[in-house]
Amino acid sequence: MREKMKAWQLAEWGKENLQVAERDVPRPGPNDVLVHVRAVSLNYRDKPALEGSVLLNETPLPYTPCSDMAGEVVEVGSDVQRWTTGDRVSANFYTRWVDGSATADLFGLSLDLPGTLAEYVLVPETAIVRAPDALSMEEIATLPVAAVTAWSALVTEGRLRAGQSVLLHGTGGVSLFGIQFARMFGARAIITSRSAEKLERAKLLGANDVIETSEYPNWAGRVMEITKGRGVDHIFETIGGENYKKSLDAAAIGARITTVGFLESSEFTLPIVPMIIRRIVIQGLSVGHRRSFEDMIAAIEINGLKPVIDRVYDWKDVPAAFDHLDRGAFGKIVVSVNP
């Protein structure tokens, strides 16, 4: 086993301070697993994280970004029962959340897992899941945050069923997984975007209806036309601000609006009366527990789902990958860990 490894890190907050450093390869404790990382995917949460704005104040520097990864187990602790060397795995975002309802001690758990933009990562044996055999390392790396978020919102919490409808905003990883899961369950997928080209690609992926928001600024009205006045059952609210009011306007009676992001604004104001009369459920959601991840993997394998990757970047091009994230992507941005 090697003694040294390479990792991207920030010695000071700010994307311009990203640099490659050499570190000692960590050694497993009794219940730990050492994973040789093969691929890492980026998430929108990684953008403010680079500036230190979403991390706990006591988070020490240097800081290694990212939480999504895929790799192989190369060493296990003396008491590890679930894994052996050579297993292909990915890591759950919340390292101690195995199942059940969220509790107060779960907040900030992503910090339990060292940043994954490194050659090796040490994780608790309970925090990793078996990777789907049919997916590449790059595809597996897209799953922990975006896919589990979409699955948790629609299936674990939303109890999605055939004949329902799903509204998704934009064409990032969460939205595209949302399309794929909606189609998997026989639900109608409606997606909004400012890009006509991306909407055409979304239709090829399985979106039933697309709405170009530059053509339909009042896109909620267009949703009601498409659904013949009924509205939609599940809404992924990823934008916030004024967009949230439109999401409410597009909601069916008993609809669930799941808040998973705030690309436009972290603040919103809603009228209370329509929420009461139409019995709207508004839920905040951050990824999910390990059982959701494992259930999702089983469904992915049964249905042959393939994650959508916009581009795979080489290890040396990590800054360019984050620049791509700033511009926006169709699906996921992945880094191949090949120093």
Short mmCIF file of C-alpha atoms in Angstrom, two decimals:
data_model
loop_
_atom_site.label_atom_id
_atom_site.label_comp_id
_atom_site.label_asym_id
_atom_site.label_seq_id
_atom_site.Cartn_x
_atom_site.Cartn_y
_atom_site.Cartn_z
CA MET A 1 0.00 0.00 0.00
CA ARG A 2 1.25 3.45 -0.95
CA GLU A 3 2.21 5.88 1.80
CA LYS A 4 1.40 9.12 -0.06
CA MET A 5 -1.52 10.35 -2.15
CA LYS A 6 -2.59 13.45 -4.04
CA ALA A 7 -5.65 15.55 -3.24
CA TRP A 8 -7.13 18.84 -4.42
CA GLN A 9 -7.47 21.29 -1.57
CA LEU A 10 -8.03 24.88 -0.50
CA ALA A 11 -5.40 26.39 1.77
CA GLU A 12 -7.64 29.48 1.84
CA TRP A 13 -11.30 29.85 0.88
CA GLY A 14 -11.96 30.74 -2.75
CA LYS A 15 -11.99 28.72 -5.97
CA GLU A 16 -8.87 30.52 -7.14
CA ASN A 17 -6.99 28.85 -4.27
CA LEU A 18 -7.59 25.27 -5.43
CA GLN A 19 -4.33 23.36 -5.71
CA VAL A 20 -3.02 19.80 -5.65
CA ALA A 21 -1.27 18.71 -2.46
CA GLU A 22 0.46 15.55 -1.30
CA ARG A 23 -0.79 13.84 1.86
CA ASP A 24 -0.33 10.65 3.82
CA VAL A 25 -2.69 7.85 2.82
CA PRO A 26 -4.99 7.36 5.84
CA ARG A 27 -5.07 4.00 7.60
CA PRO A 28 -8.35 2.35 8.64
CA GLY A 29 -9.44 2.08 12.23
CA PRO A 30 -11.35 -1.04 13.35
CA ASN A 31 -14.64 -0.03 11.65
CA ASP A 32 -13.24 1.95 8.72
CA VAL A 33 -12.84 1.23 5.03
CA LEU A 34 -10.19 2.75 2.77
CA VAL A 35 -11.51 3.45 -0.73
CA HIS A 36 -9.36 4.08 -3.80
CA VAL A 37 -11.34 6.84 -5.48
CA ARG A 38 -11.77 6.46 -9.23
CA ALA A 39 -14.28 9.21 -10.05
CA VAL A 40 -15.88 12.24 -8.37
CA SER A 41 -18.89 14.26 -9.46
CA LEU A 42 -19.62 17.92 -8.72
CA ASN A 43 -22.79 19.34 -7.21
CA TYR A 44 -24.13 22.87 -6.98
CA ARG A 45 -23.60 22.71 -3.22
CA ASP A 46 -19.85 22.55 -3.98
CA LYS A 47 -19.88 26.10 -5.40
CA PRO A 48 -20.63 27.99 -2.16
CA ALA A 49 -18.62 25.38 -0.27
CA LEU A 50 -15.49 26.56 -2.08
CA GLU A 51 -16.06 29.97 -0.54
CA GLY A 52 -16.63 28.54 2.93
CA SER A 53 -20.18 29.91 3.07
CA VAL A 54 -22.04 26.66 3.75
CA LEU A 55 -19.53 24.99 6.04
CA LEU A 56 -19.44 24.99 9.80
CA ASN A 57 -17.33 27.79 11.21
CA GLU A 58 -14.94 25.35 12.84
CA THR A 59 -14.18 23.52 9.59
CA PRO A 60 -10.40 23.44 9.40
CA LEU A 61 -8.24 24.34 6.46
CA PRO A 62 -6.90 22.90 4.24
CA TYR A 63 -10.26 21.77 2.86
CA THR A 64 -10.80 19.15 0.15
CA PRO A 65 -14.05 19.71 -1.78
CA CYS A 66 -16.76 17.35 -3.05
CA SER A 67 -18.78 14.53 -1.52
CA ASP A 68 -19.74 12.29 -4.48
CA MET A 69 -17.38 9.46 -5.34
CA ALA A 70 -17.00 5.96 -6.74
CA GLY A 71 -14.10 3.61 -6.14
CA GLU A 72 -12.82 0.28 -4.87
CA VAL A 73 -12.22 -0.93 -1.35
CA VAL A 74 -8.47 -1.46 -0.88
CA GLU A 75 -8.18 -1.95 2.89
CA VAL A 76 -10.61 -2.70 5.73
CA GLY A 77 -10.42 -2.36 9.51
CA SER A 78 -10.15 -5.35 11.81
CA ASP A 79 -13.85 -5.34 12.77
CA VAL A 80 -15.35 -4.61 9.32
CA GLN A 81 -17.98 -7.17 8.32
CA ARG A 82 -19.79 -5.65 5.33
CA TRP A 83 -16.92 -5.17 2.87
CA THR A 84 -13.84 -6.81 1.46
CA THR A 85 -11.03 -5.60 -0.76
CA GLY A 86 -12.01 -5.19 -4.39
CA ASP A 87 -15.64 -4.25 -3.72
CA ARG A 88 -16.94 -1.43 -5.95
CA VAL A 89 -18.63 1.16 -3.76
CA SER A 90 -20.00 4.66 -3.40
CA ALA A 91 -20.52 6.70 -0.22
CA ASN A 92 -23.74 8.05 1.24
CA PHE A 93 -23.76 11.82 1.79
CA TYR A 94 -24.96 11.51 5.40
CA THR A 95 -22.46 9.08 6.81
CA ARG A 96 -24.41 8.02 9.94
CA TRP A 97 -27.95 8.14 8.54
CA VAL A 98 -28.73 4.52 7.74
CA ASP A 99 -32.55 4.59 7.84
CA GLY A 100 -35.57 6.18 9.50
CA SER A 101 -36.47 9.79 10.21
CA ALA A 102 -33.92 12.57 10.26
CA THR A 103 -32.83 13.75 13.70
CA ALA A 104 -30.97 16.81 14.96
CA ASP A 105 -27.62 15.04 15.12
CA LEU A 106 -27.69 14.46 11.34
CA PHE A 107 -27.06 18.09 10.42
CA GLY A 108 -23.63 18.69 8.98
CA LEU A 109 -22.85 14.99 8.70
CA SER A 110 -21.35 15.42 5.25
CA LEU A 111 -18.37 16.86 7.10
CA ASP A 112 -17.79 13.43 8.63
CA LEU A 113 -16.58 12.28 5.24
CA PRO A 114 -13.31 13.85 4.10
CA GLY A 115 -13.58 15.64 0.76
CA THR A 116 -13.62 13.09 -2.03
CA LEU A 117 -11.48 14.95 -4.55
CA ALA A 118 -8.54 12.78 -3.54
CA GLU A 119 -6.93 9.48 -4.49
CA TYR A 120 -8.03 7.75 -1.28
CA VAL A 121 -10.87 8.38 1.19
CA LEU A 122 -11.37 6.78 4.59
CA VAL A 123 -15.04 6.12 5.47
CA PRO A 124 -17.01 4.23 8.14
CA GLU A 125 -18.11 0.83 6.87
CA THR A 126 -21.76 1.81 7.45
CA ALA A 127 -21.47 4.86 5.16
CA ILE A 128 -20.88 3.11 1.83
CA VAL A 129 -23.12 1.21 -0.57
CA ARG A 130 -22.52 -1.43 -3.21
CA ALA A 131 -22.16 0.12 -6.65
CA PRO A 132 -24.33 -1.08 -9.57
CA ASP A 133 -22.39 -3.63 -11.64
CA ALA A 134 -23.57 -2.26 -14.99
CA LEU A 135 -22.41 1.32 -14.41
CA SER A 136 -18.96 2.78 -14.97
CA MET A 137 -17.08 4.48 -12.16
CA GLU A 138 -17.93 7.86 -13.72
CA GLU A 139 -21.63 6.97 -13.76
CA ILE A 140 -21.59 5.64 -10.20
CA ALA A 141 -20.02 8.88 -8.98
CA THR A 142 -23.11 10.84 -10.08
CA LEU A 143 -25.46 9.02 -7.70
CA PRO A 144 -24.86 10.00 -4.03
CA VAL A 145 -26.29 13.53 -4.01
CA ALA A 146 -28.31 14.25 -7.18
CA ALA A 147 -29.85 10.84 -7.71
CA VAL A 148 -30.53 10.14 -4.03
CA THR A 149 -32.10 13.59 -3.68
CA ALA A 150 -34.47 12.93 -6.58
CA TRP A 151 -35.27 9.41 -5.35
CA SER A 152 -35.86 10.55 -1.76
CA ALA A 153 -38.16 13.36 -2.88
CA LEU A 154 -40.23 11.30 -5.29
CA VAL A 155 -40.16 7.79 -3.89
CA THR A 156 -39.06 7.64 -0.24
CA GLU A 157 -40.99 10.75 0.85
CA GLY A 158 -43.34 11.38 -2.08
CA ARG A 159 -44.58 7.82 -2.67
CA LEU A 160 -44.65 8.43 -6.41
CA ARG A 161 -47.07 6.25 -8.35
CA ALA A 162 -48.16 5.67 -11.93
CA GLY A 163 -50.43 8.33 -13.40
CA GLN A 164 -49.08 11.16 -11.28
CA SER A 165 -47.13 14.12 -12.66
CA VAL A 166 -43.76 15.64 -11.78
CA LEU A 167 -42.55 19.20 -12.48
CA LEU A 168 -38.81 19.87 -12.61
CA HIS A 169 -36.91 23.13 -13.07
CA GLY A 170 -33.73 23.27 -15.14
CA THR A 171 -31.55 20.50 -16.53
CA GLY A 172 -29.06 19.80 -13.76
CA GLY A 173 -28.44 16.40 -12.27
CA VAL A 174 -31.37 16.35 -9.82
CA SER A 175 -33.87 17.34 -12.51
CA LEU A 176 -32.65 14.80 -15.04
CA PHE A 177 -32.70 12.00 -12.49
CA GLY A 178 -36.21 13.23 -11.65
CA ILE A 179 -37.26 12.72 -15.28
CA GLN A 180 -35.80 9.23 -15.32
CA PHE A 181 -37.43 8.19 -12.04
CA ALA A 182 -40.77 9.69 -13.10
CA ARG A 183 -40.73 7.63 -16.29
CA MET A 184 -39.60 4.55 -14.33
CA PHE A 185 -42.76 4.76 -12.22
CA GLY A 186 -45.11 5.61 -15.08
CA ALA A 187 -45.52 9.27 -14.09
CA ARG A 188 -45.68 12.30 -16.38
CA ALA A 189 -42.54 14.46 -16.41
CA ILE A 190 -42.76 18.20 -17.15
CA ILE A 191 -39.59 20.28 -17.24
CA THR A 192 -38.86 24.01 -17.52
CA SER A 193 -35.71 25.68 -18.84
CA ARG A 194 -34.55 28.83 -20.59
CA SER A 195 -32.68 26.72 -23.15
CA ALA A 196 -34.62 25.30 -26.10
CA GLU A 197 -31.66 23.06 -26.97
CA LYS A 198 -31.56 21.53 -23.49
CA LEU A 199 -35.31 21.01 -23.54
CA GLU A 200 -35.01 19.04 -26.78
CA ARG A 201 -32.43 16.83 -25.10
CA ALA A 202 -34.74 16.44 -22.10
CA LYS A 203 -37.47 15.16 -24.41
CA LEU A 204 -35.10 12.53 -25.74
CA LEU A 205 -34.44 11.50 -22.13
CA GLY A 206 -38.15 10.96 -21.53
CA ALA A 207 -39.73 14.30 -20.57
CA ASN A 208 -43.37 14.28 -21.67
CA ASP A 209 -43.75 18.06 -21.79
CA VAL A 210 -41.22 20.90 -21.91
CA ILE A 211 -41.71 24.61 -21.23
CA GLU A 212 -39.25 27.24 -22.44
CA THR A 213 -39.50 29.93 -19.80
CA SER A 214 -38.36 32.71 -22.14
CA GLU A 215 -41.40 31.90 -24.30
CA TYR A 216 -43.69 31.35 -21.32
CA PRO A 217 -42.64 33.72 -18.49
CA ASN A 218 -45.87 32.71 -16.77
CA TRP A 219 -44.89 29.07 -17.04
CA ALA A 220 -47.32 28.07 -14.28
CA GLY A 221 -50.18 29.02 -16.59
CA ARG A 222 -48.67 26.81 -19.27
CA VAL A 223 -48.48 23.93 -16.77
CA MET A 224 -52.18 24.32 -16.05
CA GLU A 225 -52.91 24.25 -19.79
CA ILE A 226 -50.86 21.08 -20.22
CA THR A 227 -52.58 19.38 -17.28
CA LYS A 228 -56.04 20.65 -18.30
CA GLY A 229 -56.36 22.71 -15.14
CA ARG A 230 -55.41 19.96 -12.69
CA GLY A 231 -51.84 21.01 -11.89
CA VAL A 232 -48.94 18.71 -10.95
CA ASP A 233 -48.53 16.30 -8.04
CA HIS A 234 -44.79 16.60 -7.33
CA ILE A 235 -42.68 19.73 -7.82
CA PHE A 236 -38.90 19.98 -7.44
CA GLU A 237 -38.28 23.57 -6.36
CA THR A 238 -34.62 24.27 -7.10
CA ILE A 239 -34.76 28.01 -7.80
CA GLY A 240 -36.48 29.80 -4.92
CA GLY A 241 -37.42 33.48 -4.88
CA GLU A 242 -40.29 34.48 -7.16
CA ASN A 243 -40.18 31.09 -8.85
CA TYR A 244 -41.64 29.49 -5.71
CA LYS A 245 -44.93 31.37 -6.09
CA LYS A 246 -45.23 30.03 -9.64
CA SER A 247 -44.57 26.52 -8.38
CA LEU A 248 -47.46 26.96 -5.94
CA ASP A 249 -49.66 28.23 -8.78
CA ALA A 250 -48.83 25.06 -10.76
CA ALA A 251 -49.57 22.64 -7.91
CA ALA A 252 -52.48 20.21 -7.92
CA ILE A 253 -54.72 19.64 -4.91
CA GLY A 254 -52.66 17.68 -2.38
CA ALA A 255 -49.42 18.33 -4.28
CA ARG A 256 -46.01 18.09 -2.69
CA ILE A 257 -43.48 20.88 -3.33
CA THR A 258 -40.02 19.67 -2.36
CA THR A 259 -37.40 22.36 -1.79
CA VAL A 260 -34.00 21.05 -2.83
CA GLY A 261 -32.13 24.21 -3.86
CA PHE A 262 -32.15 27.99 -4.24
CA LEU A 263 -30.31 28.95 -7.43
CA GLU A 264 -32.10 32.31 -7.61
CA SER A 265 -32.79 33.18 -3.98
CA SER A 266 -32.90 31.50 -0.57
CA GLU A 267 -35.96 33.61 0.35
CA PHE A 268 -39.55 33.28 -0.80
CA THR A 269 -43.04 34.46 0.21
CA LEU A 270 -46.22 32.47 -0.41
CA PRO A 271 -49.94 33.19 0.02
CA ILE A 272 -51.35 31.03 2.80
CA VAL A 273 -54.96 30.64 1.63
CA PRO A 274 -54.22 28.63 -1.56
CA MET A 275 -51.92 26.34 0.46
CA ILE A 276 -54.71 25.65 2.96
CA ILE A 277 -57.53 25.23 0.47
CA ARG A 278 -55.51 23.02 -1.88
CA ARG A 279 -53.81 21.10 0.96
CA ILE A 280 -50.30 21.69 -0.39
CA VAL A 281 -47.37 19.97 1.33
CA ILE A 282 -44.11 21.95 1.37
CA GLN A 283 -41.05 20.01 2.40
CA GLY A 284 -37.37 20.84 2.63
CA LEU A 285 -35.13 17.95 1.66
CA SER A 286 -31.40 17.32 1.73
CA VAL A 287 -30.32 14.06 0.04
CA GLY A 288 -31.42 10.99 2.06
CA HIS A 289 -30.51 7.95 4.12
CA ARG A 290 -28.52 4.90 3.11
CA ARG A 291 -31.56 2.68 2.68
CA SER A 292 -32.95 5.10 0.07
CA PHE A 293 -29.62 4.88 -1.75
CA GLU A 294 -29.72 1.08 -1.66
CA ASP A 295 -33.36 0.93 -2.79
CA MET A 296 -32.54 3.30 -5.63
CA ILE A 297 -29.59 1.17 -6.76
CA ALA A 298 -31.85 -1.88 -6.91
CA ALA A 299 -34.32 0.03 -9.09
CA ILE A 300 -31.53 1.34 -11.31
CA GLU A 301 -30.27 -2.19 -11.90
CA ILE A 302 -33.73 -3.61 -12.63
CA ASN A 303 -34.61 -0.82 -15.06
CA GLY A 304 -31.21 -0.33 -16.68
CA LEU A 305 -31.11 3.39 -15.91
CA LYS A 306 -28.02 5.28 -17.12
CA PRO A 307 -27.03 8.58 -15.48
CA VAL A 308 -26.62 11.59 -17.77
CA ILE A 309 -23.08 12.97 -17.79
CA ASP A 310 -22.42 16.28 -19.51
CA ARG A 311 -18.63 15.93 -19.44
CA VAL A 312 -15.86 13.97 -17.73
CA TYR A 313 -12.81 16.07 -16.82
CA ASP A 314 -9.28 14.86 -16.24
CA TRP A 315 -7.76 15.18 -12.78
CA LYS A 316 -5.54 18.08 -13.83
CA ASP A 317 -8.56 20.01 -15.13
CA VAL A 318 -10.52 20.31 -11.88
CA PRO A 319 -10.63 24.16 -12.04
CA ALA A 320 -12.17 23.91 -15.51
CA ALA A 321 -14.75 21.46 -14.16
CA PHE A 322 -15.81 24.01 -11.53
CA ASP A 323 -15.98 26.69 -14.23
CA HIS A 324 -18.35 24.38 -16.14
CA LEU A 325 -20.44 24.03 -12.99
CA ASP A 326 -20.71 27.83 -12.84
CA ARG A 327 -21.97 27.93 -16.44
CA GLY A 328 -24.53 25.20 -15.87
CA ALA A 329 -24.65 21.66 -17.16
CA PHE A 330 -27.02 19.18 -18.78
CA GLY A 331 -26.76 16.43 -16.22
CA LYS A 332 -23.63 15.78 -14.19
CA ILE A 333 -20.03 16.98 -14.34
CA VAL A 334 -17.51 14.29 -13.38
CA VAL A 335 -13.78 14.26 -12.62
CA SER A 336 -11.76 11.13 -13.38
CA VAL A 337 -9.31 10.57 -10.53
CA ASN A 338 -6.15 9.65 -12.41
CA PRO A 339 -3.22 11.69 -11.04
#
